[in-house]
mmCIF file of C-alpha atoms in Angstrom:
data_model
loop_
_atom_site.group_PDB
_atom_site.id
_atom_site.type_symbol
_atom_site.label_atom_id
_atom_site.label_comp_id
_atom_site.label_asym_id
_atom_site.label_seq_id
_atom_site.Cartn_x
_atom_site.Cartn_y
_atom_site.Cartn_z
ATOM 1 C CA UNK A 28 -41.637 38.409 -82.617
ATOM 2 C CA UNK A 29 -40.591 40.714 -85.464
ATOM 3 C CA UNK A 30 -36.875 39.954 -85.244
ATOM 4 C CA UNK A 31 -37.055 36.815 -87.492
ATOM 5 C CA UNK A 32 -32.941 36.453 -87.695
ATOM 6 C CA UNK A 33 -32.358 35.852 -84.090
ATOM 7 C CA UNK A 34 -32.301 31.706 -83.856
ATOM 8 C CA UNK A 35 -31.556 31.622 -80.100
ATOM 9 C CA UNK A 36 -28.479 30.581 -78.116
ATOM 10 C CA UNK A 37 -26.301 27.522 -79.096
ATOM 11 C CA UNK A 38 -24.002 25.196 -77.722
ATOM 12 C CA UNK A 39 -21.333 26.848 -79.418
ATOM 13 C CA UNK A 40 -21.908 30.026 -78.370
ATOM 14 C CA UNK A 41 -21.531 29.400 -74.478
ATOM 15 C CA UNK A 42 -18.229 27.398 -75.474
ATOM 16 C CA UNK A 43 -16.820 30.945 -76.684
ATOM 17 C CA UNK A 44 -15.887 31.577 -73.184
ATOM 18 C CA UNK A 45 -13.763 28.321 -73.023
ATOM 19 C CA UNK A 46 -11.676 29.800 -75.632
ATOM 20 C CA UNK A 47 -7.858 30.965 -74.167
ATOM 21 C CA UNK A 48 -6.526 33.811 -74.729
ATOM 22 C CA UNK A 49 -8.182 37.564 -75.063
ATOM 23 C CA UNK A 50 -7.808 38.093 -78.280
ATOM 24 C CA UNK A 51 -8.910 34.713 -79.754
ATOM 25 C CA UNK A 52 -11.885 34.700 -77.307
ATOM 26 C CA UNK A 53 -12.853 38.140 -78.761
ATOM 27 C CA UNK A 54 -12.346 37.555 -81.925
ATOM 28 C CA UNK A 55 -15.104 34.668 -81.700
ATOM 29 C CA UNK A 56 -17.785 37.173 -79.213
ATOM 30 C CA UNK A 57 -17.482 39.375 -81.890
ATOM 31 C CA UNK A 58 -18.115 37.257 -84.974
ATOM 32 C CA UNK A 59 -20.440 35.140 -83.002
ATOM 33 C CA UNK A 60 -22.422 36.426 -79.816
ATOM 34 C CA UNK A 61 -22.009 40.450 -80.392
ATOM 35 C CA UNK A 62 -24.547 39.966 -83.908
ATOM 36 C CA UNK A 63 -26.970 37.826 -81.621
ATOM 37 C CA UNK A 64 -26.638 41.040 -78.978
ATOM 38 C CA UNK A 65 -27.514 43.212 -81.716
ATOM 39 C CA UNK A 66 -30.614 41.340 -82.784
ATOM 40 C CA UNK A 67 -32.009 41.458 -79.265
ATOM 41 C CA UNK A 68 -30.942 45.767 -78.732
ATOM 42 C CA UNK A 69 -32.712 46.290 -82.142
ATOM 43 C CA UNK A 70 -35.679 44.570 -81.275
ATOM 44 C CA UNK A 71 -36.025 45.008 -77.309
ATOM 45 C CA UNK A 72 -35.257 48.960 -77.321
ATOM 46 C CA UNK A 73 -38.381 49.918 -78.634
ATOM 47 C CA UNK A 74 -40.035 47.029 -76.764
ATOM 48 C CA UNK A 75 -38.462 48.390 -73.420
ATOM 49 C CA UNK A 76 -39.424 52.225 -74.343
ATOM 50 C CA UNK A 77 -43.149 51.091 -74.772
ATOM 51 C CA UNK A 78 -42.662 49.260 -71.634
ATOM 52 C CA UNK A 79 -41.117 52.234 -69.209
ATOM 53 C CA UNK A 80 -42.332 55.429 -70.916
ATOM 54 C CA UNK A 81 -38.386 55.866 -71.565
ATOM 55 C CA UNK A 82 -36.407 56.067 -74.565
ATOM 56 C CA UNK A 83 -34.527 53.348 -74.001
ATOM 57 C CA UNK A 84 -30.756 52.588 -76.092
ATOM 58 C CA UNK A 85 -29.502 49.417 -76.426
ATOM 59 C CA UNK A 86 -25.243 48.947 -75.666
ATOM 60 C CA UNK A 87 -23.293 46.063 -77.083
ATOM 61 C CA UNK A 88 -20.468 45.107 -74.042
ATOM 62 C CA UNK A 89 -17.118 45.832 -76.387
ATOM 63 C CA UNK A 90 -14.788 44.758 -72.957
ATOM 64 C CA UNK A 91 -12.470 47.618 -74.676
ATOM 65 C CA UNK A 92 -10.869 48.031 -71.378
ATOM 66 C CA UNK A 93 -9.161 44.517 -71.209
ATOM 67 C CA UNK A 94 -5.364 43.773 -71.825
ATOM 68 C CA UNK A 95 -5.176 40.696 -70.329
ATOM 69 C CA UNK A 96 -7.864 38.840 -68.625
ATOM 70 C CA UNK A 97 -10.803 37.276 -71.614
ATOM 71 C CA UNK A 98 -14.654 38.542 -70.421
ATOM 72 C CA UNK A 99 -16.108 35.352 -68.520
ATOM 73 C CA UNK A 100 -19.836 36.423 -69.812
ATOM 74 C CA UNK A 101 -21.212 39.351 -72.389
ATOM 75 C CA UNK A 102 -23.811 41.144 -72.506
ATOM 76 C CA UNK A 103 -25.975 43.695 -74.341
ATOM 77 C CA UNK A 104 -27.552 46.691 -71.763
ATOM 78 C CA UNK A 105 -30.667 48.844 -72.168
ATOM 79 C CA UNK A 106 -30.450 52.253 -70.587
ATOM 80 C CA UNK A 107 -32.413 55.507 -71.345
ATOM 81 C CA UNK A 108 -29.385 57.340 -72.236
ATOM 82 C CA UNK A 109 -27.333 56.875 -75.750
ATOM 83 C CA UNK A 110 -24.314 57.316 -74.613
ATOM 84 C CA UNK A 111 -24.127 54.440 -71.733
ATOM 85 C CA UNK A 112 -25.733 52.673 -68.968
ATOM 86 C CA UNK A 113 -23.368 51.898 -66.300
ATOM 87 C CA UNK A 114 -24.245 55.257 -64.458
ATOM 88 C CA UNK A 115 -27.836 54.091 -64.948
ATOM 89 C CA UNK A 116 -30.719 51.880 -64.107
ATOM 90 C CA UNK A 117 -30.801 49.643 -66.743
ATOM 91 C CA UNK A 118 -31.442 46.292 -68.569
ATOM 92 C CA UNK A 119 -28.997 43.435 -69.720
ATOM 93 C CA UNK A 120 -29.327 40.086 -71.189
ATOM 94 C CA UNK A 121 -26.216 38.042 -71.634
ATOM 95 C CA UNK A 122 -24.156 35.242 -71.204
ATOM 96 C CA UNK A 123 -21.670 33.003 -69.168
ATOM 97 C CA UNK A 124 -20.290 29.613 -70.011
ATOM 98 C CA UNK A 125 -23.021 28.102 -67.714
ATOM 99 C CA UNK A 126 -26.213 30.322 -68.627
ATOM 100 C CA UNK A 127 -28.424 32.892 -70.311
ATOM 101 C CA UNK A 128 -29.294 35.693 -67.734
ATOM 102 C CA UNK A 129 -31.714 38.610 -67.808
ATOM 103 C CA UNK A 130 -31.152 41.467 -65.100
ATOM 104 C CA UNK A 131 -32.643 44.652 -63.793
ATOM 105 C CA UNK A 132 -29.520 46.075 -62.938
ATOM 106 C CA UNK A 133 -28.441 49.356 -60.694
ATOM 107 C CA UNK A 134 -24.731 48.748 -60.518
ATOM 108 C CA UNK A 135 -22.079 50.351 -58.278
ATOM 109 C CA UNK A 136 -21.339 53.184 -60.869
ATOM 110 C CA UNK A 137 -24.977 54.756 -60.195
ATOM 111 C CA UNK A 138 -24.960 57.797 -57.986
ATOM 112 C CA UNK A 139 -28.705 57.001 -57.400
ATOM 113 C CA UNK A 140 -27.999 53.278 -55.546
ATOM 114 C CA UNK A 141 -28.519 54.619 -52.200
ATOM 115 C CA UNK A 142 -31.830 56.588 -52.274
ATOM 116 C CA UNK A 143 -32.606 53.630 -54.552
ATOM 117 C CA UNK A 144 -31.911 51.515 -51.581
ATOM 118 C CA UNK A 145 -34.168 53.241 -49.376
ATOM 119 C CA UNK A 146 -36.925 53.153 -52.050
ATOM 120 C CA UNK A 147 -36.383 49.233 -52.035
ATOM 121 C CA UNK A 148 -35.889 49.073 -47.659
ATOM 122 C CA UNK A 149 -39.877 50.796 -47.970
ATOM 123 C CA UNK A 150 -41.176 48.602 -50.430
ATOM 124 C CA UNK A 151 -39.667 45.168 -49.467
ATOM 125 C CA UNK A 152 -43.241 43.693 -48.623
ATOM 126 C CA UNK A 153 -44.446 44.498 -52.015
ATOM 127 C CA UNK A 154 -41.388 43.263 -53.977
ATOM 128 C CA UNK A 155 -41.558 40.113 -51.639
ATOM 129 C CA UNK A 156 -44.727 39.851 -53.868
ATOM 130 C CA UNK A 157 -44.265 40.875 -57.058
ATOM 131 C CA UNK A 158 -41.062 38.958 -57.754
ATOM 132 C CA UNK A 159 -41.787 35.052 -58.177
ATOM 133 C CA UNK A 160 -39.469 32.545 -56.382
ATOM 134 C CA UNK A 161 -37.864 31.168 -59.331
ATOM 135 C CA UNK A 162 -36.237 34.697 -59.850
ATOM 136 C CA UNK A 163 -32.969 35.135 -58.434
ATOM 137 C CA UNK A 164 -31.050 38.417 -56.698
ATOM 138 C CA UNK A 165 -27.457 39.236 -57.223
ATOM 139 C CA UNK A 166 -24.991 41.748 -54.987
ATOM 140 C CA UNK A 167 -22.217 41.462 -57.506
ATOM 141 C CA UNK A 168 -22.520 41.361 -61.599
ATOM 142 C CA UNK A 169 -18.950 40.374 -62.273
ATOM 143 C CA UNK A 170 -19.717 37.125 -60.312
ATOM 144 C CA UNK A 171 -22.072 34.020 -61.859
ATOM 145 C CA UNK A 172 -23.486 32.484 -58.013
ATOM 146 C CA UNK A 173 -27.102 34.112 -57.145
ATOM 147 C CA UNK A 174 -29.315 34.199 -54.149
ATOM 148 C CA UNK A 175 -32.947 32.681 -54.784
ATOM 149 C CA UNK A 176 -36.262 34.473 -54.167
ATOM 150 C CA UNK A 177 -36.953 31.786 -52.479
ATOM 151 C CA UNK A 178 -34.356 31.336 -49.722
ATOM 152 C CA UNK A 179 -34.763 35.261 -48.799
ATOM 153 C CA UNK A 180 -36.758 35.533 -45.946
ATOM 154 C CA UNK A 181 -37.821 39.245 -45.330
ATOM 155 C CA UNK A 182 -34.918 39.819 -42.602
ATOM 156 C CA UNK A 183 -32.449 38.933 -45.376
ATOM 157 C CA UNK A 184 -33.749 40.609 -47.866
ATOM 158 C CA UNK A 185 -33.700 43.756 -46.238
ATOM 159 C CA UNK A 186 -30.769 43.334 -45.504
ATOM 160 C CA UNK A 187 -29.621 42.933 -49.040
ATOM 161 C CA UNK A 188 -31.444 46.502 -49.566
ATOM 162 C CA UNK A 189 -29.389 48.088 -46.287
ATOM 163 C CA UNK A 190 -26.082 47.009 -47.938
ATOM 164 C CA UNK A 191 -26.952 49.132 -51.359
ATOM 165 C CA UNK A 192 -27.294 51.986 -48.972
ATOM 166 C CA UNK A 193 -24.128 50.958 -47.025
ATOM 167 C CA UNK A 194 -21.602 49.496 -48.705
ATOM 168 C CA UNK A 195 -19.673 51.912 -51.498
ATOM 169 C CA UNK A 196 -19.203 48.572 -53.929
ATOM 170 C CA UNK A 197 -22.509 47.244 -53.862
ATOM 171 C CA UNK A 198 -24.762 46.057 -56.221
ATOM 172 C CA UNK A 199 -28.577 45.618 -56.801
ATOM 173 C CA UNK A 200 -29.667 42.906 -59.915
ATOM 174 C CA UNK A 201 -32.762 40.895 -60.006
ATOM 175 C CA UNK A 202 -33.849 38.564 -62.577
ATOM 176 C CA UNK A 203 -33.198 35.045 -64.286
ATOM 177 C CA UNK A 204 -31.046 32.817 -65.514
ATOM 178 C CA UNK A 205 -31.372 30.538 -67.957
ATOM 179 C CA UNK A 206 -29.102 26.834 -67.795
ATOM 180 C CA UNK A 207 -27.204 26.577 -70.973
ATOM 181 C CA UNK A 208 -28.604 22.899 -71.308
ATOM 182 C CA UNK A 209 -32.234 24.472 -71.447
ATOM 183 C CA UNK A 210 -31.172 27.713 -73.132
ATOM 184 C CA UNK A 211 -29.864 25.770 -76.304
ATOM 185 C CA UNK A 212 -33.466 23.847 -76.803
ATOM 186 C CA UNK A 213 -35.176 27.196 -77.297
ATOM 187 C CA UNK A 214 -36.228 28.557 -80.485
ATOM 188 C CA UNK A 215 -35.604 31.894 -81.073
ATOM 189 C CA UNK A 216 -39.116 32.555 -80.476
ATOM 190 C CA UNK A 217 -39.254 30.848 -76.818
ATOM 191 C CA UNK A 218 -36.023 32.544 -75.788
ATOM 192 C CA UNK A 219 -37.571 36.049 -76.880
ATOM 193 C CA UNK A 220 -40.807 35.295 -75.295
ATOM 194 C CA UNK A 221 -38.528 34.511 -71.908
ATOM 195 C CA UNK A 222 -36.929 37.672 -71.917
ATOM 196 C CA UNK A 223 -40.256 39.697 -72.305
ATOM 197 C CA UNK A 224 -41.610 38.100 -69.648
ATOM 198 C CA UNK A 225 -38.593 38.099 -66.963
ATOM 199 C CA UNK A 226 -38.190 41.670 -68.141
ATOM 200 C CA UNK A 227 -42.149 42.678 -67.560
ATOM 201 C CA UNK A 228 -41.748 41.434 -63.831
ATOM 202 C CA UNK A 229 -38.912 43.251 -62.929
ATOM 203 C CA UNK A 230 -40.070 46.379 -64.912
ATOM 204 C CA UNK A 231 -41.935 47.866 -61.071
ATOM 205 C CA UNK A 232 -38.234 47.585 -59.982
ATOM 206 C CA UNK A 233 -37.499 50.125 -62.677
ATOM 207 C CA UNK A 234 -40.233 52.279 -62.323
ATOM 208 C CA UNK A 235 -39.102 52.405 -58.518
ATOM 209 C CA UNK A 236 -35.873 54.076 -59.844
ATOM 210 C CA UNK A 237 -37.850 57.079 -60.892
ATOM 211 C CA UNK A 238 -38.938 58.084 -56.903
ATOM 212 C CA UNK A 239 -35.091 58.673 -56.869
ATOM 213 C CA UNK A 240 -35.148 61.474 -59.525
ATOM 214 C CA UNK A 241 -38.031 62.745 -58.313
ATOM 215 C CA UNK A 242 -37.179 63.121 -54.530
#
């Protein structure tokens, strides 16, 4: 790794979302996560652009849109567009209290989430392969719980697929998560290496994406 600064995640920084109130808890995710997030964008944009052929931005989650209600987990996104992500296929690695995660994300804002569901409904044998059974699926990114690899059976999974198609709200993310009790042993180093590889094994899931642009 090139990025010597980042040191990893530490107990401290997962308690940042035990903090009341919205302004004290963003006061501390922006003196102490957000500089973390922007050690991983720097270094995993051009890693992800050598990775997907795309020219890929990284975007620090500001939560500008709160008045009330602190974020429960951060994040920092990697889209191929500078000006946001949430309209896009993208990247994220982030926090909650309990966990690191690392997601391929297509999100409810994305026109694309139906054909994208189709693309997945075709290729559910071959993802049933690809992704290993430690990974875990996820209909809903404002929400921590996660369905296994390994408790999908190929019914279900499709059926996960059908309801991106389906449903207006839903959600596609596929990745891992990380327990905060293992997360805070890891060197900078191991938590980097992590990421690269979660992110190289969902990378076909991205590449799928493209069939939608080009059909």
């Amino acid at each position: 790794m090139t990025n010597e600064n980042f040191r990893g995640f530490k107990k401290e920084d997962f308690e940042v979302f035990t903090i009341d109130g919205l302004e004290e808890r963003m006061e501390a995710l922006k003196s102490q996560i957000q500089p973390k997030f922007e050690q991983l964008g720097q270094y995993f944009s051009p890693s992800l652009t050598a990775m997907t052929g795309d020219e890929m931005h990284y975007h620090v989650a500001k939560h500008a849109r709160r008045t009330k209600n602190p974020p429960k987990d951060s994040w920092v996104a990697f889209a191929n567009n500078a000006r946001g992500y949430k309209m896009l296929p993208h990247f994220q690695i982030g926090l909650w209290e309990t966990h690191v995660f690392v997601w391929f994300a297509v999100i409810y804002e994305a026109p694309m989430k139906e054909a994208f569901g189709e693309i997945l409904l075709k290729n559910v044998s071959s993802i049933r392969e690809q992704i290993p059974s430690e990974f875990v699926w996820s209909k809903d990114h404002t929400k921590p719980e996660v369905i296994r690899q390994s408790d999908l059976t190929e019914e279900t999974h499709k059926e996960l697929f059908e309801r991106l198609i389906n449903v207006k709200k839903a959600e596609i993310l596929c990745g891992i998560q990380i327990p905060k009790e293992e997360a805070i042993k890891l060197t900078g180093d191991e938590t980097v290496a992590r990421f690269e590889e979660a992110i190289q094994t969902v990378k076909g899931l991205y590449q799928m994406t493209k069939q939608t642009v080009e059909a």
